[in-house]
């Protein structure tokens, strides 16, 4: 089935809570319905939206916004050790995590409570607490907008890296994700080494699927704003990566700076720490600020426009560049 609306308000479709209109909004509940719609000669600009948790609208969108309402979940293969789960792109991400935890399948538990939907998990390669969606993804099914072809991308094709996939690069804007298949495990292989996760799990009684999920939820709830209460798009910037030489120079000057060694020799810094050091937790700009418990999250303090958010973000980028000589790149997609 296809649902279509003209001059559609996106206010409740983006977690920043920014008012913007789409010329047309199209929701599809099956691959066939989507192909039939595109096959009638679709033209013009398009944007695919999931939970709207990684978008910043700075104006109206003069094209078609597509949203998946494909919500079926199917076991496509099960062995003694693995479960291959094919999931519709419109399934709410945290509902999927809760479902797999309830079934006793391991893999997604560290990704609890990330806002958004399954389709975006593949595009953004969402990640938290030492796990990325791409680690679990086996394949991604899409419809290519230009010729309505059904396409299949294997894990390798997807080219996953930190907050990156081929859908943000060579194939950007060309596809609508319909299904994502995840390989989950029937035996525990917990990843608890990030931050205080292990301590939190121990406090809850030790490593079980339910306890890891609960620990991650509690850590997130303490650090990140609830999108239902405070407008934000989660991490606004990506954590910057610098050379070992630059990292050593920064560590000399700022011994408390968190740094994470990467396998390629470079070093990842914490954007949240850098932003906090520039004093942004204390200095909101009228309708926009950073979250009091996590400076990496830019928040709408009420009634902010997209351009106000963008101006605030540029001031943050400039201050970090000036104080540390480090360039911050946005994780959020700016539209309009
Ligand atoms: N920190 C500060 N001040 C702050 C924020 C962070 O000093 O205001 C320090 C923390 O104390 C810690 C370090 O920076 O030493 C890292 O902080 P945190 O563990 O909160 O993680 P992050 O690197 O800031 C990333 C992801 C989050 C994800 C967490 C946990 C990115 C862009 N963000 O944040 O993802 O939940 O790790 O894995 O990689 C998201 O993408 O929306 C998101 C929330």
Short mmCIF file of C-alpha atoms and ligand atoms in Angstrom, two decimals:
data_model
loop_
_atom_site.label_atom_id
_atom_site.label_comp_id
_atom_site.label_asym_id
_atom_site.label_seq_id
_atom_site.Cartn_x
_atom_site.Cartn_y
_atom_site.Cartn_z
CA UNK A 1 0.00 0.00 0.00
CA UNK A 2 1.08 3.59 -0.71
CA UNK A 3 0.00 6.61 1.32
CA UNK A 4 0.65 10.03 -0.24
CA UNK A 5 0.35 13.51 1.19
CA UNK A 6 1.09 16.94 -0.34
CA UNK A 7 2.58 19.94 1.53
CA UNK A 8 3.31 17.59 4.42
CA UNK A 9 4.58 18.95 7.76
CA UNK A 10 7.78 17.22 8.88
CA UNK A 11 7.61 18.65 12.41
CA UNK A 12 6.82 15.27 13.96
CA UNK A 13 9.13 13.44 11.56
CA UNK A 14 12.43 14.91 12.81
CA UNK A 15 13.69 14.51 16.37
CA UNK A 16 15.12 18.07 16.38
CA UNK A 17 11.51 19.26 16.34
CA UNK A 18 12.08 21.70 13.47
CA UNK A 19 9.14 22.85 11.34
CA UNK A 20 9.63 22.20 7.60
CA UNK A 21 7.36 21.03 4.80
CA UNK A 22 7.87 18.38 2.14
CA UNK A 23 6.21 19.03 -1.23
CA UNK A 24 5.16 15.38 -1.14
CA UNK A 25 5.39 12.60 1.47
CA UNK A 26 5.09 8.98 0.35
CA UNK A 27 4.87 6.01 2.70
CA UNK A 28 5.12 2.48 1.31
CA UNK A 29 4.30 -0.75 3.13
CA UNK A 30 5.85 -3.25 0.69
CA UNK A 31 8.58 -3.53 -1.93
CA UNK A 32 5.94 -4.15 -4.62
CA UNK A 33 4.00 -1.02 -3.67
CA UNK A 34 7.19 1.05 -3.80
CA UNK A 35 8.22 -0.37 -7.19
CA UNK A 36 4.76 0.23 -8.60
CA UNK A 37 4.85 3.84 -7.40
CA UNK A 38 8.35 4.53 -8.79
CA UNK A 39 7.49 2.70 -12.01
CA UNK A 40 4.83 5.23 -12.94
CA UNK A 41 7.60 7.66 -13.91
CA UNK A 42 8.77 9.21 -10.66
CA UNK A 43 10.99 12.25 -11.16
CA UNK A 44 12.34 15.04 -9.04
CA UNK A 45 14.33 15.30 -5.85
CA UNK A 46 13.93 12.60 -3.24
CA UNK A 47 14.85 12.09 0.38
CA UNK A 48 14.44 8.90 2.38
CA UNK A 49 13.59 9.43 6.01
CA UNK A 50 13.58 6.89 8.84
CA UNK A 51 12.91 8.07 12.37
CA UNK A 52 14.26 11.52 11.41
CA UNK A 53 16.86 11.28 14.16
CA UNK A 54 19.86 12.35 12.09
CA UNK A 55 18.43 15.21 10.06
CA UNK A 56 18.42 18.97 10.33
CA UNK A 57 15.93 20.83 8.14
CA UNK A 58 17.06 24.36 7.28
CA UNK A 59 14.16 24.97 4.90
CA UNK A 60 11.28 23.21 3.18
CA UNK A 61 12.05 20.19 0.99
CA UNK A 62 10.82 20.78 -2.53
CA UNK A 63 10.69 17.13 -3.50
CA UNK A 64 9.36 13.75 -2.33
CA UNK A 65 10.14 12.36 1.10
CA UNK A 66 9.90 8.56 1.22
CA UNK A 67 9.22 6.65 4.41
CA UNK A 68 9.21 2.89 4.79
CA UNK A 69 6.35 1.19 6.60
CA UNK A 70 7.74 -2.28 5.80
CA UNK A 71 7.65 -3.87 9.24
CA UNK A 72 7.83 -7.64 8.78
CA UNK A 73 10.56 -9.70 10.46
CA UNK A 74 11.45 -13.16 9.19
CA UNK A 75 14.00 -15.82 10.13
CA UNK A 76 15.58 -16.71 6.79
CA UNK A 77 18.10 -19.22 8.14
CA UNK A 78 18.74 -20.84 11.48
CA UNK A 79 21.64 -23.10 12.43
CA UNK A 80 22.88 -24.44 15.77
CA UNK A 81 24.91 -21.25 16.24
CA UNK A 82 23.37 -18.47 14.13
CA UNK A 83 20.09 -16.82 13.23
CA UNK A 84 19.73 -14.81 10.01
CA UNK A 85 16.97 -12.27 10.51
CA UNK A 86 15.52 -10.31 7.57
CA UNK A 87 13.93 -7.15 8.86
CA UNK A 88 11.76 -4.55 7.13
CA UNK A 89 13.38 -1.11 6.87
CA UNK A 90 10.48 0.55 8.70
CA UNK A 91 10.87 -1.43 11.92
CA UNK A 92 11.71 0.79 14.89
CA UNK A 93 15.34 0.11 15.81
CA UNK A 94 14.91 -0.32 19.53
CA UNK A 95 11.85 -2.57 19.02
CA UNK A 96 14.13 -4.83 16.96
CA UNK A 97 16.81 -4.84 19.68
CA UNK A 98 14.18 -5.62 22.36
CA UNK A 99 12.77 -8.44 20.21
CA UNK A 100 16.19 -10.08 19.64
CA UNK A 101 17.06 -9.81 23.35
CA UNK A 102 13.73 -11.41 24.28
CA UNK A 103 14.39 -14.25 21.80
CA UNK A 104 17.84 -14.85 23.35
CA UNK A 105 19.79 -13.89 20.21
CA UNK A 106 23.08 -12.08 20.79
CA UNK A 107 24.59 -9.17 18.86
CA UNK A 108 22.39 -6.07 19.00
CA UNK A 109 22.17 -5.58 22.78
CA UNK A 110 24.84 -2.81 22.95
CA UNK A 111 22.81 -0.86 20.39
CA UNK A 112 19.78 -0.55 22.69
CA UNK A 113 17.76 2.67 22.70
CA UNK A 114 19.35 4.22 19.60
CA UNK A 115 16.57 6.26 18.02
CA UNK A 116 15.58 5.59 14.41
CA UNK A 117 14.61 2.73 12.13
CA UNK A 118 16.19 -0.35 10.58
CA UNK A 119 16.81 1.17 7.11
CA UNK A 120 18.91 3.96 8.61
CA UNK A 121 20.92 1.49 10.71
CA UNK A 122 22.52 0.34 7.45
CA UNK A 123 22.92 3.77 5.88
CA UNK A 124 24.46 5.44 8.96
CA UNK A 125 26.13 2.32 10.34
CA UNK A 126 24.81 3.31 13.76
CA UNK A 127 27.09 2.42 16.63
CA UNK A 128 27.45 2.60 20.39
CA UNK A 129 29.41 0.98 23.24
CA UNK A 130 31.92 -0.76 21.00
CA UNK A 131 29.47 -2.27 18.47
CA UNK A 132 28.34 -1.02 15.05
CA UNK A 133 25.28 -2.21 13.12
CA UNK A 134 27.59 -3.08 10.21
CA UNK A 135 29.27 -5.75 12.39
CA UNK A 136 25.97 -7.68 12.35
CA UNK A 137 24.64 -6.83 8.89
CA UNK A 138 24.79 -9.65 6.34
CA UNK A 139 23.07 -7.88 3.46
CA UNK A 140 20.99 -4.87 2.51
CA UNK A 141 18.14 -4.93 -0.03
CA UNK A 142 17.20 -1.73 -1.84
CA UNK A 143 15.21 -0.37 -4.73
CA UNK A 144 17.31 1.87 -6.99
CA UNK A 145 15.27 4.99 -7.64
CA UNK A 146 16.52 5.72 -11.18
CA UNK A 147 15.52 2.39 -12.79
CA UNK A 148 13.40 0.77 -10.05
CA UNK A 149 15.82 -2.20 -9.96
CA UNK A 150 15.90 -4.46 -6.90
CA UNK A 151 19.53 -4.40 -5.63
CA UNK A 152 21.37 -6.52 -3.09
CA UNK A 153 24.44 -5.28 -1.22
CA UNK A 154 26.55 -7.74 0.78
CA UNK A 155 28.38 -6.63 3.93
CA UNK A 156 31.54 -6.09 1.83
CA UNK A 157 29.64 -4.05 -0.78
CA UNK A 158 28.31 -1.82 2.00
CA UNK A 159 31.87 -0.66 2.84
CA UNK A 160 31.03 -0.05 6.50
CA UNK A 161 33.31 2.16 8.59
CA UNK A 162 32.78 4.53 11.53
CA UNK A 163 29.40 6.23 10.84
CA UNK A 164 29.92 5.45 7.15
CA UNK A 165 28.56 3.18 4.42
CA UNK A 166 28.42 3.17 0.61
CA UNK A 167 24.92 4.69 0.98
CA UNK A 168 26.54 7.88 2.35
CA UNK A 169 29.18 7.83 -0.39
CA UNK A 170 29.16 6.40 -3.95
CA UNK A 171 25.49 5.30 -3.73
CA UNK A 172 24.27 8.35 -1.79
CA UNK A 173 20.68 9.33 -2.55
CA UNK A 174 20.28 6.59 -5.17
CA UNK A 175 18.49 3.88 -3.17
CA UNK A 176 15.57 3.19 -0.89
CA UNK A 177 16.38 0.47 1.62
CA UNK A 178 13.62 -2.14 1.91
CA UNK A 179 15.14 -4.94 4.05
CA UNK A 180 18.24 -5.45 6.16
CA UNK A 181 19.42 -8.95 7.13
CA UNK A 182 21.34 -9.34 10.40
CA UNK A 183 23.41 -12.34 11.52
CA UNK A 184 22.78 -12.91 15.23
CA UNK A 185 24.37 -15.48 17.50
CA UNK A 186 22.86 -18.08 19.80
CA UNK A 187 25.83 -18.00 22.21
CA UNK A 188 27.08 -15.05 24.24
CA UNK A 189 29.98 -12.95 23.00
CA UNK A 190 29.50 -9.79 25.04
CA UNK A 191 31.42 -6.61 24.25
CA UNK A 192 31.67 -4.83 27.60
CA UNK A 193 34.97 -2.99 27.40
CA UNK A 194 33.56 0.45 26.45
CA UNK A 195 33.61 3.03 29.28
CA UNK A 196 31.84 1.90 32.45
CA UNK A 197 29.58 -0.67 30.73
CA UNK A 198 31.09 -3.70 32.50
CA UNK A 199 30.75 -2.06 35.96
CA UNK A 200 27.13 -1.23 35.23
CA UNK A 201 26.41 -4.81 34.07
CA UNK A 202 28.11 -6.21 37.20
CA UNK A 203 26.00 -3.91 39.39
CA UNK A 204 22.89 -5.39 37.74
CA UNK A 205 24.00 -8.96 38.57
CA UNK A 206 26.39 -9.95 35.76
CA UNK A 207 26.46 -10.42 32.01
CA UNK A 208 23.16 -11.64 30.57
CA UNK A 209 21.45 -10.31 27.46
CA UNK A 210 18.77 -8.58 29.56
CA UNK A 211 21.34 -7.01 31.90
CA UNK A 212 23.51 -5.69 29.06
CA UNK A 213 20.44 -4.14 27.44
CA UNK A 214 19.35 -2.62 30.76
CA UNK A 215 22.84 -1.27 31.48
CA UNK A 216 23.10 0.36 28.04
CA UNK A 217 19.61 1.87 28.43
CA UNK A 218 20.49 3.28 31.85
CA UNK A 219 23.80 4.77 30.64
CA UNK A 220 22.08 6.34 27.62
CA UNK A 221 19.17 7.67 29.66
CA UNK A 222 21.61 9.37 32.05
CA UNK A 223 23.71 10.95 29.28
CA UNK A 224 21.47 11.60 26.29
CA UNK A 225 18.26 13.62 26.02
CA UNK A 226 15.00 11.77 25.41
CA UNK A 227 13.93 12.90 21.89
CA UNK A 228 10.30 12.93 23.10
CA UNK A 229 11.20 15.68 25.60
CA UNK A 230 14.15 17.64 24.16
CA UNK A 231 14.74 18.16 20.44
CA UNK A 232 18.11 16.86 19.23
CA UNK A 233 19.62 14.56 16.64
CA UNK A 234 21.85 12.63 19.04
CA UNK A 235 25.55 13.23 18.31
CA UNK A 236 25.65 16.30 16.12
CA UNK A 237 29.33 15.86 15.15
CA UNK A 238 31.48 12.82 14.48
CA UNK A 239 34.42 12.14 16.75
CA UNK A 240 37.47 13.56 14.93
CA UNK A 241 40.44 11.44 13.94
CA UNK A 242 43.95 12.95 14.07
CA UNK A 243 47.48 11.73 13.38
CA UNK A 244 49.50 10.14 16.20
CA UNK A 245 51.81 13.18 16.09
CA UNK A 246 48.96 15.67 16.56
CA UNK A 247 47.45 13.47 19.31
CA UNK A 248 50.78 13.41 21.21
CA UNK A 249 51.10 17.18 20.94
CA UNK A 250 47.53 17.64 22.29
CA UNK A 251 48.13 15.15 25.11
CA UNK A 252 51.20 17.16 26.23
CA UNK A 253 49.14 20.30 26.40
CA UNK A 254 45.92 18.69 27.75
CA UNK A 255 46.86 15.55 29.73
CA UNK A 256 43.19 14.80 30.60
CA UNK A 257 42.09 14.65 26.94
CA UNK A 258 40.42 11.26 26.16
CA UNK A 259 42.14 9.58 23.19
CA UNK A 260 41.46 6.22 21.50
CA UNK A 261 44.16 4.47 19.49
CA UNK A 262 42.89 3.21 16.09
CA UNK A 263 44.32 0.18 14.30
CA UNK A 264 45.59 2.34 11.40
CA UNK A 265 47.87 4.34 13.73
CA UNK A 266 45.62 7.40 13.90
CA UNK A 267 43.92 8.52 17.09
CA UNK A 268 40.22 9.26 17.69
CA UNK A 269 39.34 12.18 19.98
CA UNK A 270 36.09 12.83 21.85
CA UNK A 271 34.20 15.68 20.21
CA UNK A 272 32.07 15.98 23.37
CA UNK A 273 35.14 16.62 25.53
CA UNK A 274 36.59 19.17 23.09
CA UNK A 275 33.26 21.05 22.93
CA UNK A 276 32.86 21.02 26.72
CA UNK A 277 36.39 22.46 27.12
CA UNK A 278 35.38 25.37 24.89
CA UNK A 279 32.72 26.26 27.47
CA UNK A 280 29.62 25.49 25.41
CA UNK A 281 27.76 23.77 28.26
CA UNK A 282 27.53 27.23 29.88
CA UNK A 283 26.83 29.32 26.77
CA UNK A 284 23.65 28.53 24.85
CA UNK A 285 22.68 30.82 21.94
CA UNK A 286 19.03 31.84 22.46
CA UNK A 287 17.12 28.74 21.23
CA UNK A 288 20.08 26.39 20.81
CA UNK A 289 22.66 24.85 23.14
CA UNK A 290 24.51 21.63 23.95
CA UNK A 291 23.07 19.01 26.31
CA UNK A 292 24.16 19.41 29.92
CA UNK A 293 25.34 15.78 30.24
CA UNK A 294 26.85 15.34 26.74
CA UNK A 295 28.24 18.32 24.83
CA UNK A 296 28.28 16.38 21.55
CA UNK A 297 24.51 16.64 21.44
CA UNK A 298 23.18 19.96 20.14
CA UNK A 299 19.70 20.62 21.55
CA UNK A 300 16.70 22.68 20.49
CA UNK A 301 15.89 24.67 23.64
CA UNK A 302 12.47 25.46 22.17
CA UNK A 303 11.36 27.00 18.88
CA UNK A 304 14.80 26.90 17.19
CA UNK A 305 14.95 27.15 13.40
CA UNK A 306 17.28 24.94 11.39
CA UNK A 307 19.45 27.94 10.51
CA UNK A 308 19.83 28.90 14.17
CA UNK A 309 21.06 25.37 14.88
CA UNK A 310 23.47 25.60 11.96
CA UNK A 311 24.83 29.00 13.10
CA UNK A 312 25.34 27.62 16.60
CA UNK A 313 27.11 24.55 15.20
CA UNK A 314 29.47 26.76 13.13
CA UNK A 315 30.38 28.74 16.24
CA UNK A 316 31.15 25.43 18.02
CA UNK A 317 33.30 24.22 15.09
CA UNK A 318 35.22 27.54 15.00
CA UNK A 319 35.92 27.45 18.74
CA UNK A 320 37.24 23.87 18.65
CA UNK A 321 39.41 24.70 15.62
CA UNK A 322 40.81 27.77 17.36
CA UNK A 323 41.53 26.13 20.74
CA UNK A 324 42.74 22.69 19.62
CA UNK A 325 43.46 23.02 15.89
CA UNK A 326 41.00 20.13 15.29
CA UNK A 327 38.27 20.12 12.65
CA UNK A 328 34.83 18.78 13.62
CA UNK A 329 32.62 17.30 10.91
CA UNK A 330 28.87 17.08 11.21
CA UNK A 331 27.23 13.69 11.58
CA UNK A 332 23.80 15.18 11.02
CA UNK A 333 22.50 15.57 7.43
CA UNK A 334 21.46 19.11 6.63
CA UNK A 335 18.41 19.29 4.31
CA UNK A 336 16.67 22.17 2.59
N1 LIG B 1 32.97 13.66 27.34
C1 LIG B 1 33.14 14.82 28.06
N2 LIG B 1 32.17 15.77 27.99
C2 LIG B 1 31.05 15.62 27.28
C3 LIG B 1 30.87 14.42 26.54
C4 LIG B 1 31.87 13.45 26.58
O1 LIG B 1 34.15 15.01 28.74
O2 LIG B 1 30.21 16.54 27.29
C5 LIG B 1 34.00 12.59 27.43
C6 LIG B 1 33.48 11.41 28.26
O3 LIG B 1 33.71 11.59 29.64
C7 LIG B 1 34.29 10.25 27.71
C8 LIG B 1 34.45 10.62 26.24
O4 LIG B 1 34.24 12.03 26.15
O5 LIG B 1 35.58 10.23 28.26
C9 LIG B 1 33.50 9.84 25.33
O6 LIG B 1 32.13 10.11 25.70
P1 LIG B 1 30.94 9.07 25.44
O7 LIG B 1 31.28 7.75 26.03
O8 LIG B 1 29.68 9.71 25.89
O9 LIG B 1 30.95 8.83 23.88
P2 LIG B 1 31.09 9.80 22.63
O10 LIG B 1 32.34 9.46 21.93
O11 LIG B 1 30.88 11.22 23.03
C10 LIG B 1 29.97 8.12 20.95
C11 LIG B 1 28.86 8.12 19.94
C12 LIG B 1 27.51 8.02 20.64
C13 LIG B 1 27.49 6.73 21.45
C14 LIG B 1 28.66 6.74 22.46
C15 LIG B 1 28.80 5.44 23.18
C16 LIG B 1 29.72 9.36 18.06
C17 LIG B 1 29.61 10.59 17.21
N3 LIG B 1 28.92 9.30 19.12
O12 LIG B 1 29.84 9.31 21.73
O13 LIG B 1 26.52 7.93 19.63
O14 LIG B 1 26.27 6.57 22.14
O15 LIG B 1 29.91 6.95 21.74
O16 LIG B 1 29.30 4.49 22.30
O17 LIG B 1 30.49 8.47 17.74
C18 LIG B 1 24.90 9.11 18.32
O18 LIG B 1 25.54 8.78 17.35
O19 LIG B 1 23.87 9.81 18.26
C19 LIG B 1 25.40 8.74 19.66
C20 LIG B 1 24.82 9.17 20.78
#
